[in-house]
Coordinates of C-alpha atoms in Angstrom, one line a residue:
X186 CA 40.9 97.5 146.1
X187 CA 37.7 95.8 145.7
X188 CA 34.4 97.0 146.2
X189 CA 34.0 94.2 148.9
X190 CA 37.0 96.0 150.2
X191 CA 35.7 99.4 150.0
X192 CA 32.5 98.7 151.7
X193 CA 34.3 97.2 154.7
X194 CA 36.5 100.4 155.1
X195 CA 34.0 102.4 154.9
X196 CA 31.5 100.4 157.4
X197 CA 34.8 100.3 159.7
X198 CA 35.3 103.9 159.3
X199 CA 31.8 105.1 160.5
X200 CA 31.7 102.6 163.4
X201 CA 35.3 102.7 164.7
X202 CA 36.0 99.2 165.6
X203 CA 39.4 99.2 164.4
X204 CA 40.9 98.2 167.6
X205 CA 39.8 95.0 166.7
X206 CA 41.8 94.6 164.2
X207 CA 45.1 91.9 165.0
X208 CA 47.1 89.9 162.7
X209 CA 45.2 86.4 161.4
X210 CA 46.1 83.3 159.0
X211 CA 42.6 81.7 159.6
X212 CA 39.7 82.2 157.5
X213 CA 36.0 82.1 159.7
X214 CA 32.4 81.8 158.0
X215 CA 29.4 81.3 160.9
X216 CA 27.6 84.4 161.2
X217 CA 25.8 83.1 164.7
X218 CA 26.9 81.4 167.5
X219 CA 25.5 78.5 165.4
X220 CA 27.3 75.2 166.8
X221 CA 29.6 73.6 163.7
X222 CA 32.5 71.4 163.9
X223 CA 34.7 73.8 163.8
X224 CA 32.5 75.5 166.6
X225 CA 33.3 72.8 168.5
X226 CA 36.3 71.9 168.0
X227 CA 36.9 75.3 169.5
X228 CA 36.8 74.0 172.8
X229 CA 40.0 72.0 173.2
X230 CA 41.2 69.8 176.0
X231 CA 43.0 66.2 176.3
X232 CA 40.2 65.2 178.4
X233 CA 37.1 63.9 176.5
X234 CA 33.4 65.5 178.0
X235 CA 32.3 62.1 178.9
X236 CA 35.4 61.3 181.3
X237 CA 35.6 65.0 182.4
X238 CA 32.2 65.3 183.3
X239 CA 32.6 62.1 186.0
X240 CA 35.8 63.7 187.0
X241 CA 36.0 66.3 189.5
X242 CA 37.9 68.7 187.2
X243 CA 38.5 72.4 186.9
X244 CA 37.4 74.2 184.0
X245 CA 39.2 77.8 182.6
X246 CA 37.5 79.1 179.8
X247 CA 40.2 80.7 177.3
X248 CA 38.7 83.8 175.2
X249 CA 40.3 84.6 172.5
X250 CA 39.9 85.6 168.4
X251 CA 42.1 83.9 165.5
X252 CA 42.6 87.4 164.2
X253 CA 46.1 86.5 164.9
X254 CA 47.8 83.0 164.9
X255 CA 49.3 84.1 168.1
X256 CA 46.0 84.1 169.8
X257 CA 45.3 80.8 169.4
X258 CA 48.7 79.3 169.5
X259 CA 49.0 81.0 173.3
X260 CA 45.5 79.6 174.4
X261 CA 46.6 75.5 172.9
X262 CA 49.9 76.6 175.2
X263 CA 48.8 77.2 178.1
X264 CA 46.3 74.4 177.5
X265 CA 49.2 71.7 177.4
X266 CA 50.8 73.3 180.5
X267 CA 48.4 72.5 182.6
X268 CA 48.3 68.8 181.4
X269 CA 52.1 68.3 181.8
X270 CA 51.9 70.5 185.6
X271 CA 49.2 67.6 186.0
X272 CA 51.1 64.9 185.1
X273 CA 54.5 65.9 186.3
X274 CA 53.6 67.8 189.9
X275 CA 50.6 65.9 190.5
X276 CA 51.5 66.9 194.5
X277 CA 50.7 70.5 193.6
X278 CA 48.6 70.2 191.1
X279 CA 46.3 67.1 191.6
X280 CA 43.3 68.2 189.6
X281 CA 42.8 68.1 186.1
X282 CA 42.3 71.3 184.5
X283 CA 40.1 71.7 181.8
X284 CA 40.6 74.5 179.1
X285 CA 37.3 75.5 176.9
X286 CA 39.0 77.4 174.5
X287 CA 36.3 79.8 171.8
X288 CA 36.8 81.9 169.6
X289 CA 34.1 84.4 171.2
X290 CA 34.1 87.1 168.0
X291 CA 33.3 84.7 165.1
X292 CA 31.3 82.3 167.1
X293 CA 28.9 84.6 169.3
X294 CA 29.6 88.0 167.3
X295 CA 25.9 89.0 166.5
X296 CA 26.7 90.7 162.8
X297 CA 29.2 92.1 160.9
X298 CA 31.7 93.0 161.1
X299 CA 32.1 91.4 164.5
X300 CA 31.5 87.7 163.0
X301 CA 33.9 88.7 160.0
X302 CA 36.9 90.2 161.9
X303 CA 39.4 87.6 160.1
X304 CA 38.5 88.4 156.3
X305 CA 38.5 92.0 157.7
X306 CA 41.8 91.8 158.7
X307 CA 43.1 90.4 155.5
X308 CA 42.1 93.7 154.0
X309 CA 43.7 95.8 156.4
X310 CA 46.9 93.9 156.2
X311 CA 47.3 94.1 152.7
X312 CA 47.1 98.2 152.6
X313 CA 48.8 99.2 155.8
X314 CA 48.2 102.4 155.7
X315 CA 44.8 101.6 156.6
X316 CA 45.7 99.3 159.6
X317 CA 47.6 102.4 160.9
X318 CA 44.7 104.5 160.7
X319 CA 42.8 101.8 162.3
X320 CA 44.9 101.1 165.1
X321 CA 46.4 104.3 166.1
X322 CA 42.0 105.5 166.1
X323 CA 41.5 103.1 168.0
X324 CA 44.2 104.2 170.8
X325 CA 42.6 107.7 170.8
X326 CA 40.0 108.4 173.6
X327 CA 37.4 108.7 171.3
X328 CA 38.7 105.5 169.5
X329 CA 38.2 103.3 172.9
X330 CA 35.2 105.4 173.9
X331 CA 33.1 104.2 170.7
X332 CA 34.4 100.3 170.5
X333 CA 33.6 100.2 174.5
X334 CA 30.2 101.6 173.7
X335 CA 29.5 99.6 170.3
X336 CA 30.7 96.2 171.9
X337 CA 28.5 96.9 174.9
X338 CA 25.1 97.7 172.8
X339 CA 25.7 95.0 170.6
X340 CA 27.7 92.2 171.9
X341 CA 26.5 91.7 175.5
X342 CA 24.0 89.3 175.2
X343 CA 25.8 86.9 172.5
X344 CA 28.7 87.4 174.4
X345 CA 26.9 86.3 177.8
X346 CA 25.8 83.1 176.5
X347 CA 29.7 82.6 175.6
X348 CA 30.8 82.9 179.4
X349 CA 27.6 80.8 180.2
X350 CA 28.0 77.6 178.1
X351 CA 29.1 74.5 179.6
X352 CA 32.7 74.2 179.4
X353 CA 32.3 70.5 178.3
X354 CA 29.2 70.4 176.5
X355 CA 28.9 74.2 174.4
X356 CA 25.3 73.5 173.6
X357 CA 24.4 73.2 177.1
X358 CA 24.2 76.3 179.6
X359 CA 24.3 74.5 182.9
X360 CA 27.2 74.9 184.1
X361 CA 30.4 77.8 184.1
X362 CA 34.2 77.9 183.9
X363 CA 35.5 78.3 187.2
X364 CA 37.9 81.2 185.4
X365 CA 38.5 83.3 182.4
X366 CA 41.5 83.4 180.5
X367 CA 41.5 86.2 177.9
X368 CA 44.3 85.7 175.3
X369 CA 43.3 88.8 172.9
X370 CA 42.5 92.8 173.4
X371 CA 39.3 92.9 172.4
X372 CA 38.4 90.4 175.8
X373 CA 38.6 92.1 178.8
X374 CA 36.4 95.0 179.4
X375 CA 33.3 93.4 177.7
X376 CA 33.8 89.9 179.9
X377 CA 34.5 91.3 182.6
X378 CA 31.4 93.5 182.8
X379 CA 29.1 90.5 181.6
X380 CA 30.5 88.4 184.8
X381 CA 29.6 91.0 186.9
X382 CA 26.3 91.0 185.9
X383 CA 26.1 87.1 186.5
X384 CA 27.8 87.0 189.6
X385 CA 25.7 89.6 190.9
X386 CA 22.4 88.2 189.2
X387 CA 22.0 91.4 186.9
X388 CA 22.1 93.7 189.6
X389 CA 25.1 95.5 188.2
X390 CA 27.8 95.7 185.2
X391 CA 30.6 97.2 187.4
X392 CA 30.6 95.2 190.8
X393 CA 29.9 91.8 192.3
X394 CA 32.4 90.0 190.1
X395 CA 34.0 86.9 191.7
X396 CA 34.6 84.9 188.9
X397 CA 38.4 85.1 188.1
X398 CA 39.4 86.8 185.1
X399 CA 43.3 86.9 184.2
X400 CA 44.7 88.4 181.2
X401 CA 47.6 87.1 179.5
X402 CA 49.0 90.0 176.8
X403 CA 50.3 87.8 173.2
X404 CA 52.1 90.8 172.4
X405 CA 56.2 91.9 173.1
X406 CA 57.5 95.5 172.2
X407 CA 53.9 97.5 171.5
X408 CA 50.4 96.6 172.5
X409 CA 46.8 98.0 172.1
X410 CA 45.3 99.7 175.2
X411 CA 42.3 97.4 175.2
X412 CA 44.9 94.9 176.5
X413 CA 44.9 96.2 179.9
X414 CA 42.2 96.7 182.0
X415 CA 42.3 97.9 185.8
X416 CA 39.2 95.3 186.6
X417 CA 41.2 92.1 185.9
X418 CA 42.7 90.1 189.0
X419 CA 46.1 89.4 187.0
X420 CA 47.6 90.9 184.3
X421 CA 50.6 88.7 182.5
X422 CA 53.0 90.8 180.5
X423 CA 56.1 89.7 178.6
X424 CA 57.8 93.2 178.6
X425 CA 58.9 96.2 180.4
X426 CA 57.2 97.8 178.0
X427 CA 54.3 96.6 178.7
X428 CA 54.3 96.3 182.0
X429 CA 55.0 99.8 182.2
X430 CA 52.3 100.2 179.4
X431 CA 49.8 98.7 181.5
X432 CA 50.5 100.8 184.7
X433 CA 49.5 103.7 182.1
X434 CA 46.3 102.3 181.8
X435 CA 45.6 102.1 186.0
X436 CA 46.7 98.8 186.0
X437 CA 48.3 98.7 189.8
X438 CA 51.9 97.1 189.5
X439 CA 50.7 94.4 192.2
X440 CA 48.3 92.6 189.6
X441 CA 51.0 92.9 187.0
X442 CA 53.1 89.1 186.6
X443 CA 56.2 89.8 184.1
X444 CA 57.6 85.9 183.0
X445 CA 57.1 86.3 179.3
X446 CA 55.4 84.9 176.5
X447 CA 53.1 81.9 176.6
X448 CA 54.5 79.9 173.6
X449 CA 54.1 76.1 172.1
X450 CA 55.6 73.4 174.0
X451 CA 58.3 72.4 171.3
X452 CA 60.0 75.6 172.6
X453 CA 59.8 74.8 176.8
X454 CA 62.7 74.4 178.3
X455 CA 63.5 70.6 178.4
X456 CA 60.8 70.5 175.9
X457 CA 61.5 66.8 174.1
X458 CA 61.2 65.2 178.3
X459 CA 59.2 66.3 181.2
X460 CA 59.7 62.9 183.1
X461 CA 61.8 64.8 185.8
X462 CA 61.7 68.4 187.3
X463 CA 63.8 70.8 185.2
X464 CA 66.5 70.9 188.2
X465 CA 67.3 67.4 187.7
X466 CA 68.1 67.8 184.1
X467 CA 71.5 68.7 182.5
X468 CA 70.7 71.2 179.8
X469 CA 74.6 70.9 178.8
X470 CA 73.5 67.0 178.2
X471 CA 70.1 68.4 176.3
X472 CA 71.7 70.5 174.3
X473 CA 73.7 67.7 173.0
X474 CA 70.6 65.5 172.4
X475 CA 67.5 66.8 171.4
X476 CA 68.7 70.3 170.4
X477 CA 71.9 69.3 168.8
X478 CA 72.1 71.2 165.3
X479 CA 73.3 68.0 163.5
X480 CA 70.9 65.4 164.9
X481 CA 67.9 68.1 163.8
X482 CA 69.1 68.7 160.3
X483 CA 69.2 64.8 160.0
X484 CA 66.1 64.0 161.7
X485 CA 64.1 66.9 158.8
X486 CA 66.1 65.4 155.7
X487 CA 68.6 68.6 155.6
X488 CA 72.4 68.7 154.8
X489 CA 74.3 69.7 158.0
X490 CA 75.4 73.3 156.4
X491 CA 74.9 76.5 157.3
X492 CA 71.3 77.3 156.6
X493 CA 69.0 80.3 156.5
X494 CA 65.7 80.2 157.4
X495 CA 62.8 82.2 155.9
X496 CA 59.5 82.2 156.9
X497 CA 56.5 83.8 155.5
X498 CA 54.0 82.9 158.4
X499 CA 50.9 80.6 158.1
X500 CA 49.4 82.1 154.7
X501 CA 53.1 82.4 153.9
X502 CA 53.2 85.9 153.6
X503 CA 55.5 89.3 153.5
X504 CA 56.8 88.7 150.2
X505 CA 58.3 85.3 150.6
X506 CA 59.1 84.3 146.8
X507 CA 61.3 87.9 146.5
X508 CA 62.9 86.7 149.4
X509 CA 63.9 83.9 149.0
X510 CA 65.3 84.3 145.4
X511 CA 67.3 87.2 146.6
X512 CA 68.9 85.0 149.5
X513 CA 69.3 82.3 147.3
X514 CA 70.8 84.0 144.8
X515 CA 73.4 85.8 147.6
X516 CA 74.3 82.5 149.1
X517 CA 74.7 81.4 145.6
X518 CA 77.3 83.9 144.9
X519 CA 78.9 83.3 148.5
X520 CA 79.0 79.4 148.0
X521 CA 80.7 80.1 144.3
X522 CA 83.5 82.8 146.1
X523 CA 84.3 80.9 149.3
X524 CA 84.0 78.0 148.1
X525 CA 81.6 75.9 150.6
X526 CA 78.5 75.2 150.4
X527 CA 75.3 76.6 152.1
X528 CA 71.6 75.9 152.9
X529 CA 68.1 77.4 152.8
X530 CA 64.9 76.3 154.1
X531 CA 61.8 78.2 152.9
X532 CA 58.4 77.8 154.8
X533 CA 55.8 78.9 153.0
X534 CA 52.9 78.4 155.5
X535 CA 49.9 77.6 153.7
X536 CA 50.8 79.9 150.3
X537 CA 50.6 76.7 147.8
X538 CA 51.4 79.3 145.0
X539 CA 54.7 80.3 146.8
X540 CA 56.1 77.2 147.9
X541 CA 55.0 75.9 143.9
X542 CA 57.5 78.9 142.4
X543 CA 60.3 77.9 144.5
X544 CA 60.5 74.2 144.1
X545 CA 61.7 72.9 140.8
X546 CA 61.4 72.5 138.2
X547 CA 59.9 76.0 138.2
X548 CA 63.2 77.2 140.3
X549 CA 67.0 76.2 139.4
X550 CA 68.9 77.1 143.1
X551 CA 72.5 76.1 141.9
X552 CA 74.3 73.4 142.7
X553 CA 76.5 74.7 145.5
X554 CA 73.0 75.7 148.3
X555 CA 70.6 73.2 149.4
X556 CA 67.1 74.6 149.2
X557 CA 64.2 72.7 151.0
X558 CA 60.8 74.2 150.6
X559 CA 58.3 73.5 152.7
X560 CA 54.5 74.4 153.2
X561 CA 53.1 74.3 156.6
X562 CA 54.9 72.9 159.1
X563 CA 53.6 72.0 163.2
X564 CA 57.3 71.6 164.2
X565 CA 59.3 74.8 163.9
X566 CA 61.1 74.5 166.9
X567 CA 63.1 71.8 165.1
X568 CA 63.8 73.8 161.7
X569 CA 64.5 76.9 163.9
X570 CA 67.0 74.6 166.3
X571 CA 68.5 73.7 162.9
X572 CA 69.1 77.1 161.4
X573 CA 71.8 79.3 161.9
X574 CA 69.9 83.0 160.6
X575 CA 65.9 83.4 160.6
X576 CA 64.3 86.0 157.8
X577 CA 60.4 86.5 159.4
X578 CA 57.9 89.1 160.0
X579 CA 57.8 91.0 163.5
X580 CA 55.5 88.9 165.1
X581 CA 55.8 89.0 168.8
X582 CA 55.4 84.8 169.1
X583 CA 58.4 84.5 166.3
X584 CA 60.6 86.2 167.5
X585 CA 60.2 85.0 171.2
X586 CA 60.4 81.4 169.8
X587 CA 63.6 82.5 168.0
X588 CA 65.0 84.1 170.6
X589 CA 65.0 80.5 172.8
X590 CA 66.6 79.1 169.9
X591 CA 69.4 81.3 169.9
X592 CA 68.6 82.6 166.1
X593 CA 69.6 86.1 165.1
X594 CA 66.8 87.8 163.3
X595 CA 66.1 89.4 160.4
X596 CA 62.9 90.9 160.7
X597 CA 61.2 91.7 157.2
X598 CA 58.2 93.7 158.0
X599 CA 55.9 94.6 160.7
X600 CA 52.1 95.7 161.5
X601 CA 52.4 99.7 161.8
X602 CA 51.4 100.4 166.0
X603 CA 51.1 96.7 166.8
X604 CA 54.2 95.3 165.9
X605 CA 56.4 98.2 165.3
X606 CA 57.8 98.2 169.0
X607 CA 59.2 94.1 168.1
X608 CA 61.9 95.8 166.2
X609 CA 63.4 97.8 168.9
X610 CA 63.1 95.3 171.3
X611 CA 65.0 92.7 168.5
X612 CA 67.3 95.3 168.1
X613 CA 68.1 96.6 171.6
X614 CA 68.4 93.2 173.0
X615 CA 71.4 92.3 170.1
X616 CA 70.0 89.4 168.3
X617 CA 68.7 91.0 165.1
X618 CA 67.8 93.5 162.9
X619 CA 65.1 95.4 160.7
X620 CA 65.7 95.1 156.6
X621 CA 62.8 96.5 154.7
X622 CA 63.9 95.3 151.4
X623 CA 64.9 91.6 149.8
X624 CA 68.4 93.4 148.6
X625 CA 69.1 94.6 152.4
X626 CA 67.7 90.9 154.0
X627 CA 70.5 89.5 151.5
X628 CA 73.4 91.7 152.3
X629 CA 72.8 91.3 155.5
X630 CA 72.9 87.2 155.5
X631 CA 76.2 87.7 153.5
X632 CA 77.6 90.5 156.2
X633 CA 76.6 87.8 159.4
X634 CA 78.3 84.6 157.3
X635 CA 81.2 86.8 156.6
X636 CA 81.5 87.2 160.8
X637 CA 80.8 84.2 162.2
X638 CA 81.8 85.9 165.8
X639 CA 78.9 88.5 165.4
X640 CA 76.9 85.5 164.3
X641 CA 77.8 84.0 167.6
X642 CA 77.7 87.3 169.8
X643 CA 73.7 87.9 168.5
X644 CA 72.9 83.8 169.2
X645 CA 74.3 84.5 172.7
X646 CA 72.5 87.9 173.2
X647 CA 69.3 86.2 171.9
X648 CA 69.4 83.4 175.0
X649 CA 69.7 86.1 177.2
X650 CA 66.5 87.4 176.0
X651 CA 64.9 83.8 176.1
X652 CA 62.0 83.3 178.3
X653 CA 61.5 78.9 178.1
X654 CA 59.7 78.5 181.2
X655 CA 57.3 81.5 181.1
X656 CA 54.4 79.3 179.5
X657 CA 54.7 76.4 182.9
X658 CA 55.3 80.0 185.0
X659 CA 52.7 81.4 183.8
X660 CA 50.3 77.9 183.8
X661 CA 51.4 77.5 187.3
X662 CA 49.9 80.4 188.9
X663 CA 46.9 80.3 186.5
X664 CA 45.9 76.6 188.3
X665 CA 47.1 78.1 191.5
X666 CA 44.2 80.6 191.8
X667 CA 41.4 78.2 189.7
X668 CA 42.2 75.6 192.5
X669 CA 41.1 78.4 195.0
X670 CA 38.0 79.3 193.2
X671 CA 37.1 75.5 193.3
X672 CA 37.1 75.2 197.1
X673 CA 35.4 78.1 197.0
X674 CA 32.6 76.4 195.1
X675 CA 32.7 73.5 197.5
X676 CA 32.2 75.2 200.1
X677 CA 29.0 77.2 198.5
X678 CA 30.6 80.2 199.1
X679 CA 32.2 80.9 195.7
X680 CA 32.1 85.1 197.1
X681 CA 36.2 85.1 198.0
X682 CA 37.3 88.6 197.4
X683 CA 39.7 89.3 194.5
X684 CA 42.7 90.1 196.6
X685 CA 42.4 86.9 197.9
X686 CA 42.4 85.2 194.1
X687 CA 44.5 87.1 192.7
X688 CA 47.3 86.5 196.0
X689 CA 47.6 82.8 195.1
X690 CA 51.2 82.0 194.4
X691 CA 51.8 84.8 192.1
X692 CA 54.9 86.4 191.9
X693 CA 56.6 89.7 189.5
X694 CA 59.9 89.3 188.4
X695 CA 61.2 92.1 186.3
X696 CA 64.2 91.6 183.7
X697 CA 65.9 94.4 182.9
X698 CA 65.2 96.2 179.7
X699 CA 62.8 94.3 177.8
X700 CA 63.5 90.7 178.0
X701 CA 60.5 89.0 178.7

């Protein structure tokens, strides 16, 4: 371990912020809510400022932290649900809905290690033992107690002129969201005691909110108690885990919405067309189409074979390289016994290193498996449509993208607290298992090839667990109660009682145990 390291785990250790600690693949730099292009580029819609601001539009303000690739990948989600909802039930949803989404720690965090949680992170990931101490302190009375208290001393005020900026214009602090979205743990009790100070004009931290503030949990089997918060008007959960997690934390089961998680557009129901309502589509015909294993392979340059996907995240990593070579060298063997032939697809995220060790000419595969390495890839809806097996970490967005695609798992590692319940709920729902080692991930590919009706049985189970529509669900009631806050606002009033928010439209549908 460094010294840089050592200083950070010792900082962490005497302040306790450990709960602020989730899994990341982007690096961050600004130390001040200092306005740079990537700053800006934080706040993210398909409407430009200049035509917004002419417009009369509704504006959401998304908070959230790229300590975890999750975060931000739920926020640009939601984001393009309400542009298609716009576009494709303009009836109910006439106004355009503008999402300002920041990443409030590294743009507005005051000092370290609050502006630094991402390189943090890195550290923690790389010794688990210490994330473990770090989270499961954090979960501990004493653990909340101290990051409540040190975000509240330190982080107010920066964080105030965050939920004050003009959602179209972040230099400018004339105008608020109409509504806050928080996508991450460490954005809920904070917020939501700043917009009661606002709303109330500093009279108190604790009452006179009337801003809406939803939050929509990124996690699946486990979460963080900082997640849920008894203030918030909604809370969206994926789980019966969490739901029931939640309830544990006073959150009453009325503001508690279970669809599932908010997830990238590729992976939507109907995802390639939204020119008509899902009801007048034939998924039967879709299936044939746009999701039809041979057209995908073709359309991404692969050989229509059997084919194993492994991916190592967005820094490509969990061990990738061992992985791979241990696969490949198993379906090696298979291809040579049986045989056929068989494929693998390696995605190495951003890890240039990795994906240069397994391309040739610094990596024979064989002649009887097809091997396609990539680096990072924006469409893995289509290599996961095309793969028959997926080797990946336990990240909750993953697996729930897998588990649409009807691709048995074979989950590598996992985040100790975080995303230890994801193996369980993989498990338990049939469509995977955990292998800690590259020997057991390759004796398990050749047990499921050797079975294709257990291969079949886990693909089936996996659908079950599928939860397509939850991001348009989800977007749905979101627009549903900004649209109230805006007549609110045209009216003057803008003093509507929660209830009366947090009523519009919204619905709880529970599924059994643990799907979405």
């Amino acid at each position: 371990m460094t010294m840089k390291s050592y200083t950070a785990v010792t900082y962490l250790l005497s302040v306790g912020v450990a709960t602020a600690f989730q899994p990341s693949t982007v690096s961050r730099q600004v130390l001040r809510p200092i306005k740079t292009q990537a700053y800006k580029q934080s706040s993210t819609s398909l409407l430009s400022s200049s035509a917004a601001a002419d417009e009369d539009v509704a504006t959401i303000q998304i908070l959230m932290s790229d300590t975890g690739g999750g975060h931000r990948a739920s926020a640009n989600a939601l984001r393009d649900a309400f542009n298609v909802l716009h576009e494709t039930e303009p009836d109910r949803f006439p106004m355009k809905i503008h999402c300002d989404i920041v990443d409030i720690y590294t743009d507005y965090g005051p000092f370290f290690p609050y502006n630094e949680y991402v390189a943090l992170y890195k550290i923690m990931a790389e010794y688990s033992f210490l994330w473990k101490f770090f989270y499961e302190f954090g979960s501990t009375p004493l653990g909340l107690w101290l990051n409540e208290f040190m975000l509240e001393l330190t982080c107010f005020e920066p964080f105030q002129e965050c939920l004050t900026r003009n959602p179209f214009d972040s230099s400018k602090s004339d105008k608020r969201a109409d509504m806050i979205v928080s996508v991450h743990p460490l954005c809920q009790d904070l917020p939501l005691k700043i917009l009661s100070s606002l709303d109330s004009n500093g009279a108190s931290r604790s009452e006179g909110r009337v801003t809406p503030f939803v939050t929509v949990v990124t996690d699946l089997g486990g979460a963080h108690p900082t997640w849920f918060n008894e203030g918030v008007d909604k809370c969206y959960v994926p789980s019966d885990v969490l739901k029931n997690a939640a309830m544990d934390r006073q959150v009453k089961e009325d503001q508690i919405v279970q669809y599932g998680l908010p997830i990238r557009r590729g992976f939507w129901r109907f995802g390639a067309d939204y020119t008509g309502s899902p009801e007048e589509q034939d998924e039967a015909t879709e299936l044939e189409g746009v999701h039809h294993k041979p057209t995908i392979r073709e359309s991404l340059g692969l050989k229509d074979l059997t084919t194993v996907l492994i991916v190592g995240g967005g820094d490509g990593m969990g061990g990738i390289i061992a992985q791979a070579q241990a696969v490949g060298e198993k379906l090696q063997s298979l291809a040579v016994s049986k045989n056929e032939s068989y494929q693998m697809v390696v995605v190495c995220g951003n890890n240039k290193a990795a994906q240069s060790t397994l391309s040739p000419p610094q990596t024979n595969w064989g002649s009887n498996i097809e091997v396609s390495v990539q680096g990072f890839v924006n469409n893995m809806d289509e290599y996961m449509r095309a793969s028959d097996i997926l080797i990946t970490k336990a990240g909750p967005g993953t697996i729930a993208e897998a588990s649409i695609c009807g691709l048995p798992c074979i989950l590598s590692s996992f985040l100790p607290g975080q995303e230890e319940g994801n193996v369980p709920y993989v498990e338990e729902n049939g469509f995977g298992t955990y292998k800690g080692s590259v020997d057991g991930m390759a004796e398990t590919v050749q047990e499921w090839l050797a079975s294709p009706s257990k291969l079949e049985q886990m693909r089936e189970n996996a659908l079950v667990a599928a939860r397509p529509d939850a991001t348009l669900d989800i977007a749905r009631d979101l627009a549903d109660m900004v649209y109230v806050r805006r007549e609110e606002l045209k009216k003057g009033g803008g003093t509507s009682s929660k209830k009366d928010i947090g009523q519009s439209k919204t619905k709880t549908i529970a599924y059994g145990m643990g799907p979405f």
